[in-house]
XYZ file of C-alpha atoms in Angstrom:
705
model
C 102.878 124.561 76.845
C 102.023 125.302 73.246
C 100.812 122.198 71.426
C 100.064 121.567 67.798
C 96.515 120.091 67.265
C 96.891 116.661 65.945
C 95.298 116.042 62.509
C 92.963 113.222 61.698
C 94.090 111.396 58.467
C 90.354 110.874 57.449
C 89.882 114.671 57.304
C 93.342 115.839 56.398
C 92.557 116.170 52.658
C 89.533 118.260 53.289
C 91.322 120.403 55.741
C 94.172 121.049 53.146
C 91.587 121.920 50.560
C 89.791 124.290 52.901
C 93.017 126.051 53.616
C 93.451 126.663 49.904
C 90.164 128.494 49.314
C 87.873 130.641 51.474
C 85.511 128.927 53.769
C 81.869 128.799 52.793
C 82.496 128.432 48.972
C 79.854 126.121 47.359
C 80.323 122.882 45.584
C 81.961 123.212 42.107
C 80.484 120.846 39.535
C 83.061 121.823 36.937
C 85.923 120.863 39.109
C 84.624 117.328 39.441
C 82.657 116.967 36.082
C 84.931 114.286 34.512
C 84.775 112.198 37.735
C 81.027 112.609 38.106
C 80.361 111.634 34.420
C 82.586 108.579 34.772
C 80.770 107.563 37.862
C 77.376 107.944 36.171
C 78.638 105.706 33.272
C 79.860 103.273 35.810
C 76.416 103.109 37.554
C 74.787 102.908 34.096
C 77.009 99.960 33.059
C 76.325 98.303 36.338
C 72.539 98.812 35.949
C 72.444 97.364 32.318
C 74.596 94.363 33.311
C 72.290 93.828 36.384
C 69.142 93.943 34.181
C 70.609 91.560 31.574
C 71.868 89.327 34.277
C 68.383 89.044 35.980
C 66.709 88.389 32.544
C 69.173 85.749 31.391
C 69.184 84.097 34.824
C 65.310 83.898 34.481
C 65.580 82.275 31.110
C 68.192 79.819 32.480
C 65.709 78.967 35.141
C 63.207 78.299 32.507
C 65.637 76.065 30.526
C 66.485 74.199 33.639
C 62.758 73.425 34.060
C 62.545 72.365 30.439
C 65.544 70.054 30.828
C 64.032 68.458 33.998
C 60.672 67.889 32.264
C 62.253 66.536 29.109
C 64.189 64.096 31.187
C 60.999 63.207 33.050
C 59.140 62.719 29.734
C 61.822 60.232 28.518
C 61.625 58.348 31.988
C 57.766 58.225 31.702
C 57.829 56.782 28.181
C 59.884 53.881 29.588
C 57.705 53.420 32.632
C 54.590 53.070 30.339
C 56.339 50.466 28.308
C 57.353 48.560 31.457
C 53.842 48.757 33.070
C 52.293 47.276 29.812
C 54.722 44.348 30.056
C 53.637 43.724 33.763
C 50.041 43.840 32.851
C 50.511 41.498 30.000
C 52.456 39.009 32.315
C 49.640 39.196 34.893
C 47.090 38.350 32.005
C 49.075 35.441 30.821
C 49.352 33.965 34.275
C 45.683 34.335 34.832
C 46.191 36.762 37.677
C 44.241 39.995 38.475
C 45.832 43.221 37.527
C 47.624 45.067 40.354
C 46.045 48.470 41.135
C 49.335 50.206 41.635
C 50.492 48.988 38.170
C 47.300 50.440 36.582
C 47.663 53.700 38.622
C 51.294 54.037 37.456
C 50.313 53.375 33.788
C 47.527 55.964 33.785
C 49.517 58.598 35.622
C 52.462 58.137 33.226
C 50.216 58.582 30.092
C 48.642 61.674 31.659
C 52.141 63.264 32.497
C 53.460 62.400 29.009
C 50.482 64.007 27.406
C 50.659 67.164 29.492
C 54.336 67.576 28.860
C 53.974 66.989 25.151
C 51.267 69.734 25.067
C 53.393 72.140 27.092
C 56.473 71.669 24.922
C 54.315 72.359 21.970
C 52.512 75.447 23.023
C 53.440 76.275 26.562
C 51.413 75.455 29.663
C 51.448 75.100 33.492
C 51.917 71.536 34.656
C 53.046 69.782 37.836
C 56.794 69.751 38.448
C 59.064 67.057 39.930
C 58.046 67.995 43.463
C 54.178 68.065 42.583
C 54.128 71.984 42.518
C 52.927 73.679 39.437
C 55.537 75.095 37.032
C 55.157 77.024 33.796
C 56.994 75.680 30.771
C 57.510 77.700 27.654
C 56.898 76.149 24.198
C 60.032 74.912 22.395
C 61.091 77.533 19.866
C 64.380 76.137 18.292
C 64.114 74.533 14.793
C 65.545 71.278 15.923
C 63.316 71.254 19.083
C 60.183 71.813 16.965
C 61.183 68.980 14.476
C 61.793 66.567 17.391
C 58.593 67.556 18.931
C 56.731 66.727 15.607
C 58.371 63.320 15.622
C 57.215 62.669 19.134
C 53.734 63.569 18.072
C 53.883 61.194 15.106
C 54.621 58.337 17.422
C 52.721 59.308 20.574
C 49.294 60.157 18.880
C 48.538 56.523 17.785
C 50.222 55.323 21.004
C 47.957 57.440 23.196
C 44.936 56.406 21.260
C 45.752 52.639 21.993
C 46.273 53.507 25.718
C 42.882 55.138 26.008
C 40.952 51.892 26.684
C 43.336 51.070 29.430
C 42.634 54.399 31.289
C 39.402 52.873 32.601
C 38.625 49.679 34.358
C 37.198 46.790 32.441
C 39.358 46.823 29.347
C 39.680 43.671 27.339
C 42.812 41.546 26.763
C 42.726 42.623 23.100
C 42.973 46.329 24.184
C 46.091 45.384 26.238
C 47.517 43.350 23.459
C 47.033 46.149 20.938
C 48.729 48.805 23.212
C 51.509 46.386 24.030
C 52.285 45.487 20.402
C 52.508 49.219 19.397
C 54.730 49.836 22.452
C 57.132 47.156 21.515
C 57.235 48.237 17.956
C 57.913 51.971 18.572
C 59.454 52.162 22.112
C 63.074 52.281 21.012
C 62.360 54.965 18.396
C 60.387 56.960 20.990
C 63.250 56.706 23.489
C 65.924 57.901 20.973
C 63.786 60.914 20.065
C 63.308 61.654 23.777
C 67.086 61.390 24.283
C 67.589 63.828 21.382
C 65.028 66.122 22.721
C 66.735 66.284 26.280
C 70.037 67.064 24.506
C 68.443 69.809 22.606
C 67.037 71.469 25.821
C 70.403 71.238 27.432
C 72.085 72.850 24.365
C 69.571 75.674 24.656
C 70.468 76.225 28.307
C 74.114 76.155 27.672
C 73.722 78.637 24.998
C 71.885 80.992 27.321
C 74.697 80.489 30.034
C 77.250 81.370 27.507
C 75.362 84.471 26.554
C 75.240 85.456 30.241
C 78.947 85.012 30.719
C 79.578 87.171 27.659
C 77.265 89.930 29.058
C 78.971 89.772 32.469
C 82.415 89.803 30.916
C 81.650 92.685 28.673
C 80.113 94.530 31.557
C 82.995 93.924 33.834
C 85.451 95.087 31.156
C 83.614 98.266 30.605
C 83.390 98.934 34.410
C 87.045 98.223 34.837
C 87.963 100.641 32.075
C 85.529 103.225 33.564
C 86.947 102.501 37.074
C 90.575 102.912 35.698
C 89.503 106.233 34.324
C 88.021 107.383 37.602
C 91.051 106.148 39.582
C 93.487 107.934 37.214
C 91.607 111.181 37.602
C 91.196 110.810 41.257
C 94.803 109.961 41.820
C 95.952 112.943 39.736
C 93.829 115.160 41.964
C 95.080 113.677 45.209
C 98.701 113.681 44.124
C 99.231 117.361 44.849
C 97.605 117.078 48.373
C 99.339 113.828 49.455
C 102.682 115.643 49.898
C 101.037 118.156 52.206
C 99.197 115.537 54.201
C 102.255 113.422 54.572
C 104.229 116.449 55.865
C 101.441 117.340 58.335
C 101.160 113.743 59.501
C 104.948 113.444 60.003
C 104.831 116.677 61.962
C 102.043 115.350 64.124
C 103.827 112.075 64.583
C 107.001 113.647 65.884
C 105.005 115.892 68.203
C 102.998 112.955 69.536
C 106.065 110.813 69.938
C 108.165 113.470 71.700
C 105.816 115.217 74.140
C 105.736 114.053 77.699
C 102.104 114.872 78.168
C 99.203 112.708 77.097
C 97.581 114.416 74.233
C 94.353 113.291 72.407
C 91.025 114.613 71.188
C 87.625 113.440 72.521
C 84.527 113.734 70.413
C 80.949 114.975 71.441
C 80.011 111.369 72.140
C 82.948 111.243 74.571
C 85.237 108.889 72.431
C 88.952 109.213 71.813
C 90.148 110.617 68.499
C 92.369 108.749 66.072
C 95.543 110.471 67.186
C 97.147 109.778 70.651
C 100.523 110.705 72.042
C 102.849 108.007 73.011
C 103.018 109.144 76.647
C 99.144 108.831 76.966
C 99.549 105.023 77.145
C 102.098 105.132 79.842
C 100.201 107.713 81.924
C 96.950 105.473 81.858
C 99.039 102.269 82.440
C 97.393 100.571 79.540
C 97.276 100.683 75.678
C 94.753 103.137 74.345
C 92.790 102.872 71.082
C 90.952 105.334 68.915
C 87.263 105.217 69.533
C 87.457 104.130 73.143
C 84.878 105.739 75.472
C 86.698 108.238 77.534
C 84.723 107.743 80.734
C 84.971 103.898 80.444
C 88.777 104.515 80.306
C 88.546 106.652 83.489
C 86.129 104.323 85.350
C 88.791 101.801 86.797
C 91.003 104.852 87.879
C 88.463 107.116 89.672
C 85.862 106.880 92.451
C 82.211 106.854 91.269
C 81.713 110.406 92.537
C 84.930 111.677 90.746
C 83.856 109.930 87.574
C 80.283 111.527 87.830
C 81.855 114.971 88.410
C 84.057 114.526 85.414
C 81.214 113.647 83.166
C 79.207 116.689 84.156
C 82.272 119.049 83.657
C 82.976 117.660 80.184
C 79.367 117.923 79.158
C 79.533 121.597 80.169
C 82.531 122.105 77.929
C 80.686 120.722 74.968
C 77.896 123.352 75.525
C 78.800 126.322 73.415
C 76.825 128.798 75.436
C 79.057 127.984 78.500
C 82.098 130.268 78.820
C 85.249 128.137 78.749
C 87.152 130.481 81.078
C 84.476 130.480 83.665
C 84.470 126.698 84.158
C 88.215 125.983 84.117
C 88.448 126.715 87.850
C 86.010 124.004 88.635
C 87.776 121.181 86.775
C 87.411 118.091 88.956
C 90.239 116.294 87.148
C 92.904 118.996 87.688
C 94.444 116.886 90.373
C 93.264 113.229 90.751
C 94.946 110.199 92.336
C 94.633 107.077 90.242
C 95.940 103.441 90.544
C 97.625 102.276 87.245
C 99.685 99.191 86.558
C 103.435 99.368 85.566
C 105.222 97.244 83.115
C 105.408 94.448 85.735
C 101.756 94.460 86.223
C 102.033 95.994 89.715
C 99.605 98.686 90.724
C 101.121 102.147 91.401
C 99.538 105.214 92.809
C 99.829 108.302 90.605
C 98.463 111.769 90.549
C 97.368 112.967 87.023
C 96.197 116.414 85.965
C 93.710 116.672 83.144
C 93.298 119.949 81.221
C 90.642 120.446 78.564
C 90.522 123.035 75.647
C 87.829 123.468 73.228
C 88.301 122.876 69.438
C 85.431 124.999 68.024
C 84.340 125.650 64.429
C 81.494 128.066 63.346
C 80.362 128.395 66.945
C 80.040 124.585 67.602
C 82.420 122.686 69.769
C 83.676 119.766 67.585
C 86.327 118.273 69.961
C 88.077 118.786 73.265
C 91.909 118.603 73.283
C 92.826 116.817 76.506
C 96.212 117.291 78.054
C 97.246 114.799 80.737
C 100.277 115.439 82.861
C 101.896 113.244 85.571
C 102.135 115.501 88.617
C 103.075 112.641 91.033
C 106.440 114.152 91.730
C 105.044 117.537 92.711
C 102.358 115.848 94.881
C 104.962 113.681 96.628
C 107.090 116.665 97.441
C 104.110 118.462 98.745
C 103.305 115.428 100.953
C 106.865 115.255 102.214
C 106.842 118.908 103.046
C 103.545 118.556 104.795
C 104.719 115.497 106.734
C 107.964 117.351 107.643
C 105.926 120.266 108.791
C 103.673 118.125 110.947
C 106.596 116.164 112.384
C 108.278 119.448 113.256
C 105.053 120.726 114.914
C 104.800 117.481 116.884
C 108.345 117.626 117.945
C 107.968 121.173 118.899
C 104.730 120.290 120.810
C 106.655 117.376 122.585
C 109.350 119.896 123.700
C 106.672 122.177 125.169
C 105.185 119.192 126.991
C 108.731 118.354 128.287
C 109.231 121.899 129.428
C 106.021 121.796 131.385
C 106.697 118.468 132.976
C 108.004 117.995 136.474
C 111.785 118.385 136.161
C 112.569 115.457 138.531
C 109.977 113.207 136.725
C 111.431 114.096 133.318
C 114.922 113.467 134.487
C 113.894 110.140 135.811
C 112.100 109.275 132.609
C 115.099 110.209 130.505
C 117.424 108.318 132.641
C 115.172 105.184 132.443
C 114.555 105.516 128.764
C 118.209 105.928 127.901
C 119.192 102.991 130.015
C 116.358 100.722 128.661
C 117.276 101.728 124.989
C 120.900 101.003 125.457
C 120.104 97.576 127.072
C 117.823 96.877 124.135
C 120.494 97.917 121.704
C 122.963 95.569 123.568
C 120.576 92.692 123.520
C 119.832 92.998 119.735
C 123.488 93.518 118.858
C 124.543 90.383 120.696
C 121.745 88.281 119.316
C 122.537 85.947 116.287
C 120.936 83.067 114.449
C 123.443 80.697 116.128
C 121.768 81.174 119.455
C 118.676 79.276 118.193
C 115.126 80.451 117.792
C 114.122 80.353 121.478
C 117.001 82.489 122.689
C 116.212 85.072 119.929
C 112.518 85.152 120.876
C 113.405 85.660 124.532
C 115.599 88.681 123.670
C 112.945 90.069 121.423
C 110.214 89.586 124.121
C 112.388 91.406 126.672
C 113.101 94.297 124.115
C 109.289 94.562 123.543
C 108.647 94.821 127.294
C 111.325 97.620 127.525
C 109.979 99.451 124.625
C 106.421 99.048 125.700
C 107.316 100.427 129.106
C 109.067 103.381 127.388
C 105.876 104.066 125.320
C 103.726 104.146 128.425
C 106.069 106.433 130.316
C 106.135 108.762 127.279
C 102.403 108.764 126.994
C 102.120 109.637 130.711
C 104.320 112.669 130.174
C 102.346 113.612 127.082
C 105.294 112.959 124.777
C 103.184 111.756 121.838
C 105.903 111.807 119.188
C 108.178 109.751 121.287
C 105.267 107.366 122.156
C 104.548 107.062 118.375
C 108.039 106.256 117.608
C 108.184 103.608 120.291
C 104.958 102.171 118.921
C 106.401 101.870 115.550
C 109.528 100.171 116.943
C 107.229 97.734 118.716
C 105.658 96.976 115.234
C 108.992 96.133 113.795
C 109.872 93.835 116.737
C 106.598 92.142 116.291
C 107.122 91.498 112.657
C 110.568 90.065 113.434
C 109.037 87.854 116.110
C 106.676 86.427 113.534
C 109.386 85.898 111.003
C 109.740 82.183 111.355
C 113.204 80.580 110.720
C 116.035 81.520 113.155
C 118.232 82.637 110.213
C 115.533 84.905 109.005
C 115.157 86.341 112.565
C 118.927 86.982 112.756
C 118.987 88.791 109.389
C 115.886 90.793 110.206
C 117.403 92.280 113.372
C 119.927 94.140 111.146
C 117.075 96.488 110.167
C 116.513 97.713 113.759
C 119.532 99.957 114.531
C 118.215 102.912 112.474
C 114.859 103.397 114.347
C 116.602 102.643 117.664
C 119.159 105.330 117.012
C 116.324 107.730 116.176
C 114.631 106.926 119.472
C 117.942 107.473 121.345
C 118.355 110.844 119.618
C 114.959 111.945 120.806
C 115.773 110.840 124.365
C 119.186 112.707 124.170
C 117.364 115.867 123.074
C 114.982 115.512 126.103
C 118.088 114.862 128.402
C 119.562 118.170 127.283
C 116.246 119.905 127.850
C 116.026 118.337 131.372
C 119.331 119.779 132.347
C 118.063 123.363 131.614
C 114.510 122.962 132.871
C 112.986 125.384 135.272
C 112.103 124.192 138.970
C 108.936 122.381 139.459
C 105.893 124.416 140.219
C 103.901 121.560 141.993
C 104.601 118.894 144.563
C 105.981 115.657 143.139
C 103.101 113.618 144.536
C 100.644 115.921 142.910
C 102.641 115.662 139.640
C 102.503 111.886 139.310
C 98.779 111.859 140.088
C 98.072 114.569 137.406
C 100.160 112.734 134.822
C 98.328 109.479 135.386
C 94.981 111.104 135.256
C 95.888 112.927 132.054
C 97.031 109.609 130.735
C 93.718 107.893 131.514
C 91.827 110.766 129.811
C 93.991 110.609 126.690
C 93.648 106.884 126.286
C 89.865 107.141 126.824
C 89.667 109.883 124.232
C 91.639 107.789 121.672
C 89.436 104.789 122.239
C 86.180 106.777 122.166
C 85.354 106.401 125.821
C 84.877 108.696 128.912
C 86.612 108.172 132.175
C 86.755 109.661 135.599
C 90.249 108.755 137.093
C 90.925 108.573 140.843
C 94.683 108.538 141.207
C 96.372 108.246 144.575
C 100.078 107.415 143.843
C 101.795 110.020 146.184
C 103.336 107.207 148.335
C 105.454 106.260 145.260
C 107.968 108.851 146.529
C 108.611 106.812 149.673
C 109.721 103.776 147.696
C 113.372 103.313 146.862
C 114.055 104.425 143.208
C 114.405 100.923 141.629
C 111.133 99.670 143.348
C 109.496 103.133 142.483
C 110.241 102.738 138.823
C 108.809 99.216 138.725
C 105.652 100.239 140.549
C 105.277 103.230 138.416
C 105.485 101.130 135.233
C 102.913 98.646 136.674
C 100.548 101.493 137.403
C 100.858 102.961 133.922
C 100.253 99.606 132.109
C 97.481 98.639 134.444
C 95.721 102.053 133.942
C 96.133 101.742 130.167
C 94.725 98.261 130.333
C 91.728 99.245 132.465
C 90.658 102.042 130.209
C 91.254 100.109 126.987
C 89.926 96.649 127.934
C 87.901 97.210 131.076
C 85.738 100.200 130.379
C 82.823 99.997 127.972
C 81.958 102.563 125.370
C 79.468 105.272 126.629
C 76.531 103.826 124.782
C 77.047 100.337 126.071
C 77.347 101.768 129.652
C 74.101 103.685 129.305
C 72.341 100.572 128.028
C 73.429 98.865 131.201
C 72.267 101.740 133.448
C 75.797 103.012 134.162
C 77.158 106.495 133.923
C 78.722 107.155 130.591
C 82.084 107.982 132.174
C 83.702 104.959 133.661
C 85.633 105.126 136.922
C 89.163 103.889 137.208
C 90.990 104.075 140.463
C 94.832 103.573 140.922
C 96.099 103.676 144.574
C 99.381 102.822 146.207
C 99.374 102.437 149.929
C 101.573 100.861 152.672
C 100.635 98.672 155.605
C 103.058 97.660 158.394
C 105.338 95.309 156.337
C 104.089 95.539 152.660
C 103.012 97.815 149.835
C 99.751 97.356 148.114
C 99.116 98.683 144.604
C 95.384 98.529 143.586
C 93.928 99.249 140.079
C 90.085 98.902 139.770
C 87.583 99.796 137.034
C 83.856 99.600 137.038
C 83.756 98.156 133.548
C 82.525 95.029 131.940
C 84.622 92.707 134.017
C 86.939 89.932 132.789
C 85.262 87.266 130.604
C 86.770 83.796 130.725
C 84.737 82.699 127.724
C 86.253 85.563 125.728
C 89.859 84.579 126.794
C 89.010 80.926 125.867
C 87.753 81.935 122.317
C 90.936 84.094 121.807
C 93.159 81.200 122.787
C 91.367 79.048 120.305
C 91.648 81.628 117.547
C 95.384 82.044 118.179
C 95.787 78.296 117.860
C 97.605 77.988 121.195
C 95.334 75.209 122.297
C 92.766 72.809 120.831
C 89.251 72.788 121.980
C 89.793 69.608 123.720
C 92.754 70.960 125.635
C 90.821 74.095 126.678
C 88.047 71.918 128.158
C 90.651 70.573 130.702
C 91.332 74.146 132.029
C 89.217 75.679 134.743
C 88.337 79.410 134.602
C 91.299 80.448 136.771
C 93.789 78.728 134.449
C 92.169 80.180 131.430
C 92.223 83.807 132.903
C 95.897 83.340 133.855
C 96.794 83.439 130.144
C 96.164 87.201 129.866
C 99.687 87.668 131.364
C 101.348 85.592 128.654
C 103.544 87.386 125.964
C 101.572 88.063 122.842
C 98.173 87.456 124.297
C 95.587 90.278 123.780
C 91.745 90.255 123.535
C 91.826 93.403 121.377
C 90.358 93.062 117.921
C 93.352 95.004 116.412
C 96.667 96.681 117.143
C 96.529 100.376 118.231
C 98.786 102.713 120.145
C 97.210 101.489 123.415
C 96.402 97.829 122.995
C 96.564 94.766 120.880
C 100.219 93.645 121.120
C 99.959 91.426 124.269
C 102.871 93.176 125.955
C 101.242 95.302 128.655
C 100.289 92.623 131.177
C 103.271 90.585 130.269
C 105.435 93.587 131.385
C 103.245 93.852 134.620
C 103.963 90.138 135.335
C 107.570 90.610 134.729
C 107.768 93.738 137.085
C 105.793 91.984 139.749
C 108.336 89.177 139.724
C 111.115 91.691 139.919
C 109.573 93.294 142.891
C 109.144 89.894 144.591
C 105.468 90.524 144.858
C 102.312 88.592 144.180
C 99.381 89.529 142.044
C 95.684 88.828 142.653
C 92.656 89.403 140.289
C 89.083 89.737 141.281
C 86.364 90.417 138.732
C 82.509 90.312 138.395
C 81.113 90.354 134.860
C 79.251 93.558 134.228
C 80.541 95.142 137.406
C 84.219 95.577 137.919
C 87.797 94.197 137.647
C 90.395 94.769 140.266
C 94.202 93.913 140.314
C 96.074 93.934 143.564
C 99.972 93.790 143.651
C 101.436 93.174 147.114
C 105.142 93.451 147.687
C 107.504 93.725 150.718
C 108.236 97.086 152.238
């Protein structure tokens, strides 16, 4: 499919410009001269405003220091006056002078003297936090005048305070200093207040100057910016229409295509433009800049993701021929799990196709096209399944043709009769009969179908055996359904698979009527079929078996008894191979031959028949049966303690009981021995069991001749 490469808006103007002039043309100063000059002026204005701003801010900081120290000078003058009064009060009371009062007086006089000198000629002195600060001299006319007035008062004041700076001063020295302080303190305070006001006014003036500089700079910058913007907008005006048209075309394409379209960059990230279908194909919202492989990580296996990364890296290598690597694309057909709008996971098959977007010999992007090929893959799978089904049915027909005609006719007759009876039972079952009655009917149907499966497997009719197995699964699911009303409604789903089974049996019935005469004796035929069944079950279970079958006497039984005995033999044989024999490795570990031995023999004494099935396997474990009963929840541990081993082992014949770990074609449903038990009852016989752990298991069925 032809696709238009999506444009990136951030580069659209550059691309439209490059389309209007030959590639490789150098930068033109004249074309952008006005904008460059305007930008230079803009930077110059900014630099000038920045320098003035720094300078004025520095001076404001100095003014702040002056304001703080002027305020401190005013405060110190009052502290000196107060300490003089405290000292005089102590003198009048005849008390000694307090050291902290003397220290405060001397420190205050020292700080006032340092501040006065700094305001007069500039100096470094301790700040409010004790750290040294530099104070510029006062330069304003009013400030110099106020400083002179301070000198006029402070000089004689400081001279009178000098005797008090050392210990041992006389009361006359204190009286002289106190008298001068009381006479001049108010005047000194007023001058100090005026001096603080003056320093504040100087700071306010500098702040006003800073605001004027900033305002002027901003106005100039705004005018310059307006000029730049005007020029820039005029130059963009002609290209905007082309960009808008291209973007609209891209949008329409990306909205309408069914494929996922997007670009990936050399660092494996999604481009800015994505088709609407891409979001739906990935089952999540995509965003420009996402890592492509992080997006694929939840959808692919670790190996597929690694192969995809290596392939994309090859495509970004310009020396690798694109046509040569297209055939090794690991993402040409991948199965992914994505979530639909309801949040449910769905399996899809996606196809990723990559095309290079190159410029001047370098690969700038990869254009990724993603298609949903689920419908095609599903059709291929259906065709493959139909082909396999046809092959299996053809193989089944070939097996039926090779089977003994009499045996095949007997099988067809039994199968048809059993399926019709199952159909009748299920048709006449309803929720009104109660759960117990429904379960009885289902259990009987399971026995019939299980017997049909065993007979089909004996004849090698694998397709029919598989369908019977699937029908058993449906019956098991209904049996576990719960409420009688649910059981009754679930039975409505069974007629279709049952009808399909009847159709297969009808085809075999038609074939049996046209079959060629048998080539071997009937007794040999039944022995061969059971031996083949044992080998097939062993092969499916990963085991080896040496069957010894002697069922020729079956032909001497009346047809009803022969059918029951045959079913018993089939089920017991399958059970012996599946549950009795160990795997080859386990047998070798216990010193046994890898191939287990299973014998099935039917013989007659004077007044009874004896059917024996024996295997040299692991034997029957009562402890394992006990654990399984506990796992199934049929009994509590206390109840099981009351049973002896014989009672425990007897549960293997109960419907639904199996020691298998899972359900397979040959075991796990708990129907085989249940069917054996039912058939023994129909024969009016009795069943005995003998087993030695690690050595053998033997079943004996005796019934009247």
